[in-house]
Tab-separated table of C-alpha atoms in Angstrom:
chain	number	residue	atom	x	y	z
A	1404	MET	CA	0.000	0.000	0.000
A	1405	GLU	CA	1.415	3.393	-1.002
A	1406	THR	CA	1.705	6.058	1.674
A	1407	THR	CA	1.335	9.802	1.391
A	1408	PRO	CA	4.767	11.499	1.118
A	1409	ASP	CA	5.776	13.790	3.969
A	1410	LEU	CA	4.973	17.096	2.323
A	1411	PRO	CA	5.011	20.423	4.176
A	1412	VAL	CA	1.555	21.471	5.373
A	1413	GLU	CA	1.707	24.555	3.125
A	1414	VAL	CA	2.168	22.390	0.026
A	1415	ILE	CA	-0.737	20.145	1.003
A	1416	SER	CA	-2.840	23.270	1.610
A	1417	TYR	CA	-2.049	24.495	-1.903
A	1418	ILE	CA	-3.061	21.138	-3.399
A	1419	LEU	CA	-6.321	21.083	-1.449
A	1420	SER	CA	-7.161	24.618	-2.594
A	1421	PHE	CA	-8.123	23.172	-5.990
A	1422	LEU	CA	-10.750	20.860	-4.467
A	1423	SER	CA	-14.391	21.551	-3.785
A	1424	VAL	CA	-15.548	21.979	-0.202
A	1425	SER	CA	-16.939	18.430	-0.065
A	1426	ASP	CA	-13.780	16.884	-1.529
A	1427	ARG	CA	-11.610	18.900	0.842
A	1428	LYS	CA	-13.661	17.584	3.749
A	1429	GLU	CA	-12.980	14.003	2.667
A	1430	ALA	CA	-9.273	14.743	2.153
A	1431	SER	CA	-9.055	16.105	5.685
A	1432	MET	CA	-9.602	12.559	6.995
A	1433	VAL	CA	-6.414	11.169	5.423
A	1434	ASN	CA	-4.257	12.002	8.438
A	1435	ARG	CA	-3.505	14.733	10.943
A	1436	ALA	CA	-1.357	16.792	8.542
A	1437	TRP	CA	-4.038	16.782	5.869
A	1438	TYR	CA	-6.642	17.757	8.445
A	1439	PHE	CA	-4.736	20.873	9.507
A	1440	ALA	CA	-3.909	21.737	5.888
A	1441	SER	CA	-7.588	21.574	4.944
A	1442	GLN	CA	-8.489	24.196	7.534
A	1443	ASP	CA	-6.783	27.036	5.681
A	1444	CYS	CA	-6.334	26.908	1.921
A	1445	ARG	CA	-5.416	30.555	1.430
A	1446	LEU	CA	-2.148	30.861	-0.406
A	1447	GLN	CA	0.425	32.644	1.741
A	1448	ASP	CA	4.099	33.508	1.400
A	1449	SER	CA	5.024	30.431	3.410
A	1450	THR	CA	3.196	28.239	0.897
A	1451	VAL	CA	4.976	29.785	-2.061
A	1452	PHE	CA	8.329	29.294	-0.339
A	1453	SER	CA	7.533	25.633	0.234
A	1454	LEU	CA	6.418	25.078	-3.352
A	1455	ALA	CA	9.426	26.891	-4.786
A	1456	LYS	CA	11.844	24.903	-2.637
A	1457	LEU	CA	10.077	21.596	-3.372
A	1458	PHE	CA	9.772	21.883	-7.164
A	1459	GLY	CA	12.844	23.993	-7.899
A	1460	THR	CA	14.051	23.949	-11.487
A	1461	SER	CA	11.544	21.244	-12.505
A	1462	LEU	CA	8.585	23.661	-12.445
A	1463	ARG	CA	7.717	25.311	-15.765
A	1464	LEU	CA	4.361	27.021	-15.102
A	1465	LEU	CA	3.247	28.899	-11.984
A	1466	ASP	CA	-0.156	30.581	-11.830
A	1467	LEU	CA	-0.730	32.696	-8.710
A	1468	THR	CA	-3.472	34.864	-10.209
A	1469	SER	CA	-5.579	36.631	-7.554
A	1470	CYS	CA	-3.463	35.351	-4.661
A	1471	LEU	CA	-3.997	38.599	-2.806
A	1472	SER	CA	-1.975	37.664	0.282
A	1473	ILE	CA	1.398	37.036	-1.293
A	1474	THR	CA	4.070	39.719	-1.043
A	1475	ASP	CA	7.608	40.431	-2.215
A	1476	ILE	CA	8.806	37.534	-0.052
A	1477	SER	CA	7.130	35.129	-2.480
A	1478	ILE	CA	8.562	36.903	-5.497
A	1479	ARG	CA	12.111	36.617	-4.175
A	1480	ALA	CA	11.579	32.904	-3.533
A	1481	ILE	CA	10.232	32.368	-7.060
A	1482	ILE	CA	13.194	34.168	-8.606
A	1483	PHE	CA	15.724	32.282	-6.484
A	1484	TYR	CA	14.380	28.730	-6.836
A	1485	LEU	CA	12.274	28.538	-10.013
A	1486	ASN	CA	14.876	29.422	-12.630
A	1487	ASN	CA	13.292	27.359	-15.414
A	1488	LEU	CA	9.813	28.887	-15.367
A	1489	THR	CA	8.376	29.593	-18.800
A	1490	VAL	CA	5.008	30.913	-17.568
A	1491	LEU	CA	4.532	33.165	-14.526
A	1492	ARG	CA	1.107	34.629	-13.788
A	1493	LEU	CA	0.858	37.133	-10.952
A	1494	GLY	CA	-2.248	39.046	-12.025
A	1495	TRP	CA	-4.070	40.846	-9.196
A	1496	CYS	CA	-1.319	40.122	-6.656
A	1497	LYS	CA	-1.678	43.654	-5.391
A	1498	GLU	CA	0.964	43.550	-2.648
A	1499	ILE	CA	3.876	42.978	-5.028
A	1500	THR	CA	6.177	46.004	-5.273
A	1501	ASP	CA	9.262	47.149	-7.147
A	1502	TRP	CA	11.416	45.825	-4.308
A	1503	GLY	CA	10.350	42.235	-4.950
A	1504	LEU	CA	11.032	42.293	-8.693
A	1505	LEU	CA	14.439	43.819	-8.007
A	1506	GLY	CA	15.322	41.137	-5.449
A	1507	MET	CA	15.601	43.714	-2.687
A	1508	GLN	CA	14.416	43.783	0.909
A	1509	ASN	CA	11.998	46.647	1.447
A	1510	PRO	CA	13.436	48.678	4.355
A	1511	THR	CA	9.916	49.263	5.699
A	1512	GLU	CA	9.357	45.519	6.321
A	1513	GLU	CA	9.594	44.427	9.940
A	1514	HIS	CA	12.363	42.077	10.941
A	1515	CYS	CA	12.734	39.937	14.021
A	1516	PRO	CA	15.740	40.961	16.107
A	1517	GLU	CA	18.497	38.387	16.281
A	1518	THR	CA	18.860	36.547	19.567
A	1519	LYS	CA	21.270	33.962	20.847
A	1520	ASP	CA	18.467	31.442	21.253
A	1521	ASP	CA	17.206	31.902	17.729
A	1522	LEU	CA	18.564	28.881	15.867
A	1523	GLY	CA	16.185	28.843	12.901
A	1524	PRO	CA	15.736	31.159	9.952
A	1525	LYS	CA	13.417	34.137	10.495
A	1526	PHE	CA	12.311	36.498	7.782
A	1527	SER	CA	9.778	38.779	9.430
A	1528	ARG	CA	7.471	38.938	12.379
A	1529	ASN	CA	4.596	37.798	10.190
A	1530	PHE	CA	6.481	35.116	8.305
A	1531	GLY	CA	7.893	33.322	11.347
A	1532	ASN	CA	10.175	30.336	11.514
A	1533	MET	CA	9.578	27.970	8.619
A	1534	GLY	CA	11.860	25.288	10.017
A	1535	PHE	CA	11.938	22.954	7.039
A	1536	PHE	CA	14.540	24.665	4.853
A	1537	THR	CA	17.361	27.160	5.091
A	1538	PRO	CA	16.779	30.385	3.160
A	1539	PRO	CA	19.192	31.963	0.700
A	1540	MET	CA	21.805	34.001	2.533
A	1541	TYR	CA	20.570	37.379	1.280
A	1542	PHE	CA	17.130	36.818	2.814
A	1543	ASP	CA	18.778	36.955	6.247
A	1544	ASP	CA	20.707	40.158	5.559
A	1545	ARG	CA	19.414	43.294	7.123
A	1546	PRO	CA	17.836	45.682	4.599
A	1547	VAL	CA	20.000	48.153	2.790
A	1548	ASN	CA	19.523	51.632	4.193
A	1549	ILE	CA	17.900	53.259	1.187
A	1550	THR	CA	15.598	56.209	1.601
A	1551	GLU	CA	14.642	56.557	-2.058
A	1552	LEU	CA	13.796	53.555	-4.209
A	1553	GLU	CA	15.676	55.064	-7.153
A	1554	ASP	CA	18.909	54.680	-5.149
A	1555	LEU	CA	18.734	50.892	-5.253
A	1556	LEU	CA	19.649	50.928	-8.921
A	1557	ILE	CA	23.181	52.037	-8.038
A	1558	ASN	CA	23.482	49.949	-4.870
A	1559	GLY	CA	24.227	46.358	-5.820
A	1560	GLU	CA	25.846	45.000	-2.683
A	1561	LYS	CA	23.030	43.378	-0.709
A	1562	HIS	CA	20.340	42.056	-2.975
A	1563	GLY	CA	19.540	38.788	-4.651
A	1564	PRO	CA	18.716	38.048	-8.288
A	1565	THR	CA	16.044	40.113	-10.021
A	1566	LEU	CA	13.154	38.919	-12.154
A	1567	GLN	CA	15.530	39.163	-15.092
A	1568	ALA	CA	17.102	35.919	-13.818
A	1569	LEU	CA	14.072	34.016	-15.169
A	1570	ARG	CA	15.594	33.956	-18.633
A	1571	HIS	CA	13.300	31.198	-19.924
A	1572	LEU	CA	10.067	33.131	-19.358
A	1573	GLN	CA	7.762	33.191	-22.356
A	1574	GLU	CA	4.670	34.528	-20.577
A	1575	LEU	CA	4.496	37.094	-17.775
A	1576	ASP	CA	1.238	38.403	-16.334
A	1577	LEU	CA	1.429	41.370	-13.936
A	1578	THR	CA	-2.132	42.591	-14.486
A	1579	ALA	CA	-3.367	44.959	-11.743
A	1580	CYS	CA	-0.128	44.786	-9.743
A	1581	ARG	CA	-0.618	48.464	-9.062
A	1582	LYS	CA	2.355	49.004	-6.791
A	1583	LEU	CA	4.762	48.353	-9.654
A	1584	THR	CA	6.344	51.278	-11.489
A	1585	ASP	CA	8.877	52.102	-14.182
A	1586	ILE	CA	11.639	51.818	-11.570
A	1587	SER	CA	11.557	48.030	-11.567
A	1588	LEU	CA	9.790	47.151	-14.803
A	1589	GLN	CA	12.226	48.814	-17.180
A	1590	GLN	CA	15.085	47.142	-15.312
A	1591	VAL	CA	13.831	43.553	-15.095
A	1592	ILE	CA	11.617	42.938	-18.132
A	1593	GLN	CA	14.616	42.241	-20.314
A	1594	LEU	CA	13.655	38.722	-21.322
A	1595	PRO	CA	14.672	37.691	-24.850
A	1596	ASN	CA	12.261	34.717	-24.997
A	1597	LEU	CA	9.196	36.600	-23.734
A	1598	LYS	CA	6.217	36.240	-26.076
A	1599	LYS	CA	3.276	37.353	-23.934
A	1600	LEU	CA	3.245	40.283	-21.502
A	1601	SER	CA	0.285	41.658	-19.546
A	1602	LEU	CA	0.702	45.001	-17.786
A	1603	GLY	CA	-2.931	46.058	-17.830
A	1604	MET	CA	-4.025	48.266	-14.935
A	1605	VAL	CA	-0.452	48.788	-13.762
A	1606	ASN	CA	-1.419	52.428	-13.585
A	1607	GLU	CA	1.920	54.059	-12.860
A	1608	ILE	CA	3.873	52.855	-15.887
A	1609	THR	CA	4.899	55.306	-18.590
A	1610	ASP	CA	6.470	55.210	-22.032
A	1611	ARG	CA	9.812	54.426	-20.360
A	1612	THR	CA	8.666	50.900	-19.532
A	1613	LEU	CA	6.997	50.398	-22.891
A	1614	VAL	CA	10.066	51.380	-24.914
A	1615	SER	CA	12.380	49.336	-22.664
A	1616	VAL	CA	10.216	46.236	-23.129
A	1617	ALA	CA	10.222	46.695	-26.901
A	1618	THR	CA	14.004	47.081	-26.925
A	1619	HIS	CA	14.766	43.983	-24.862
A	1620	CYS	CA	11.874	41.646	-25.733
A	1621	ARG	CA	12.054	41.341	-29.517
A	1622	SER	CA	10.121	38.034	-29.516
A	1623	LEU	CA	6.995	39.675	-28.063
A	1624	GLU	CA	3.758	38.626	-29.780
A	1625	HIS	CA	1.030	39.493	-27.256
A	1626	LEU	CA	1.000	42.806	-25.366
A	1627	SER	CA	-1.665	44.139	-23.010
A	1628	VAL	CA	-1.332	47.615	-21.495
A	1629	ASN	CA	-4.988	48.507	-21.022
A	1630	HIS	CA	-5.949	51.161	-18.446
A	1631	CYS	CA	-2.408	52.607	-18.415
A	1632	CYS	CA	-3.280	56.294	-18.497
A	1633	PHE	CA	0.283	57.638	-18.724
A	1634	LEU	CA	1.119	55.915	-22.010
A	1635	THR	CA	1.296	58.175	-25.049
A	1636	ASP	CA	1.513	57.941	-28.814
A	1637	GLU	CA	5.269	58.529	-28.697
A	1638	GLY	CA	5.942	55.457	-26.583
A	1639	MET	CA	3.492	53.288	-28.471
A	1640	ILE	CA	4.867	54.273	-31.885
A	1641	GLN	CA	8.438	53.462	-30.806
A	1642	THR	CA	7.217	50.112	-29.509
A	1643	LEU	CA	5.388	49.226	-32.719
A	1644	GLN	CA	8.405	50.170	-34.806
A	1645	THR	CA	10.654	47.930	-32.712
A	1646	VAL	CA	8.469	44.870	-32.119
A	1647	GLY	CA	7.454	43.568	-35.506
A	1648	ARG	CA	5.804	40.290	-34.495
A	1649	LEU	CA	2.766	41.470	-32.547
A	1650	VAL	CA	-0.264	39.218	-32.985
A	1651	SER	CA	-2.391	40.686	-30.188
A	1652	LEU	CA	-2.460	44.239	-28.759
A	1653	ASP	CA	-4.737	45.606	-26.028
A	1654	ILE	CA	-4.533	49.378	-25.479
A	1655	SER	CA	-8.126	49.878	-24.333
A	1656	CYS	CA	-8.863	52.711	-21.904
A	1657	CYS	CA	-5.567	54.450	-22.648
A	1658	ASP	CA	-6.591	58.097	-23.021
A	1659	GLY	CA	-3.101	59.162	-24.089
A	1660	ILE	CA	-3.424	57.118	-27.279
A	1661	SER	CA	-4.761	58.773	-30.440
A	1662	ASP	CA	-5.149	58.189	-34.173
A	1663	ARG	CA	-1.360	58.467	-34.536
A	1664	THR	CA	-0.992	55.058	-32.896
A	1665	LEU	CA	-3.498	53.530	-35.333
A	1666	ALA	CA	-1.456	54.869	-38.219
A	1667	ALA	CA	1.647	53.209	-36.737
A	1668	ILE	CA	-0.281	49.944	-36.345
A	1669	ALA	CA	-1.237	49.990	-40.015
A	1670	GLU	CA	2.372	50.606	-41.010
A	1671	ASN	CA	4.178	48.181	-38.691
A	1672	CYS	CA	1.861	45.362	-37.570
A	1673	LYS	CA	1.796	42.920	-40.468
A	1674	TRP	CA	0.900	39.938	-38.273
A	1675	LEU	CA	-1.732	41.523	-36.035
A	1676	LYS	CA	-4.907	39.451	-35.524
A	1677	ASN	CA	-6.450	40.931	-32.365
A	1678	LEU	CA	-6.688	44.609	-31.440
A	1679	ASP	CA	-8.604	46.283	-28.616
A	1680	VAL	CA	-8.867	50.081	-28.628
A	1681	SER	CA	-12.131	50.264	-26.689
A	1682	MET	CA	-12.832	53.442	-24.714
A	1683	CYS	CA	-9.808	55.316	-26.070
A	1684	ASN	CA	-11.126	58.871	-26.140
A	1685	GLY	CA	-8.347	60.079	-28.439
A	1686	ILE	CA	-9.221	57.651	-31.241
A	1687	THR	CA	-11.847	58.559	-33.837
A	1688	VAL	CA	-14.377	56.352	-35.559
A	1689	ALA	CA	-13.163	57.472	-38.997
A	1690	ARG	CA	-9.582	56.357	-38.240
A	1691	VAL	CA	-10.801	52.976	-37.012
A	1692	GLU	CA	-12.719	52.431	-40.239
A	1693	LEU	CA	-9.629	53.347	-42.250
A	1694	LEU	CA	-7.532	50.927	-40.199
A	1695	GLN	CA	-9.941	48.105	-41.049
A	1696	SER	CA	-9.279	48.583	-44.722
A	1697	GLN	CA	-5.511	48.818	-44.167
A	1698	ILE	CA	-5.120	45.615	-42.118
A	1699	PRO	CA	-7.769	43.195	-43.458
A	1700	TRP	CA	-5.847	40.300	-41.872
A	1701	ALA	CA	-6.938	41.452	-38.408
A	1702	THR	CA	-9.730	39.036	-37.446
A	1703	ASN	CA	-10.880	40.741	-34.256
A	1704	ILE	CA	-10.951	44.494	-33.656
A	1705	LYS	CA	-12.715	45.724	-30.532
A	1706	THR	CA	-13.686	49.381	-30.559
A	1707	ARG	CA	-16.429	49.749	-27.973
A	1708	PHE	CA	-17.127	53.409	-27.125
A	1709	VAL	CA	-14.285	54.721	-29.291
A	1710	GLY	CA	-14.685	58.474	-29.585
A	1711	GLY	CA	-17.710	58.227	-27.313
A	1712	ALA	CA	-19.624	55.920	-29.674
A	1713	ASP	CA	-20.499	52.245	-29.277
A	1714	LEU	CA	-18.853	50.828	-32.365
A	1715	SER	CA	-18.289	47.185	-31.442
A	1716	ILE	CA	-16.571	45.488	-34.361
A	1717	SER	CA	-15.798	41.803	-34.632
A	1718	LEU	CA	-14.634	40.792	-38.075
């Protein structure tokens, strides 16, 4: 008779989170560990650490969409352990900040003071003593004394690897991670194999991030930057001129985008199939109609409320 392997409770909790309430109730009767794991299936930083340590370089896809409780601690663990990821989805993980993507310890995070009796690894007062693995050395270092986040770009002494270390990534979803800014994104999204990038509702990004992504991610085919109000025609045009393989583009609800971007799409996007310019106040109905005739290969153009009109188009 096969026995259940001795997995950390956090890993069991993650597995049980995919079950229905009735199935989870039955699973709780397997043994004591499974019972306690079934009581709390919310994904926490401790769970992500356990999963990252357990699967290591064998894991290719990690979907943490809407895991609202995870923080930069999880991001640093993912970067350190999961070097072979090809898909990383972090949409709606609203507590992720620039510090996590840059592999840095946020100086505002609380740390447990070191004591002589403390024999196990401690990361923060909330995280506690995991006990079942030893963390990377830089997780134990005290935070660098940085008063302005910009300064971390020139201070490279006490931080771990950045998101850029995930060189095999082909898909990255950071939708609605609203604490992220240009400071980290233009530094770490330099991934030559990246094909799909979602930055929708990352409200603080500007053309600086957009142009940097286009420069360093030449394999990009799917780009979503909807609801990014600081993006302009200048940044979008440079991006379209640089990335020539776009198949899907979502720039809906970007009020800084105008008919100039549509002209650049017609000129540069020879492979485009899907385009969403819904609720872009700077785009006119006449320019959309002209674009349709210029790129007949586009099979799906969404233009709801363009120029204030409901012009839903699905070719």
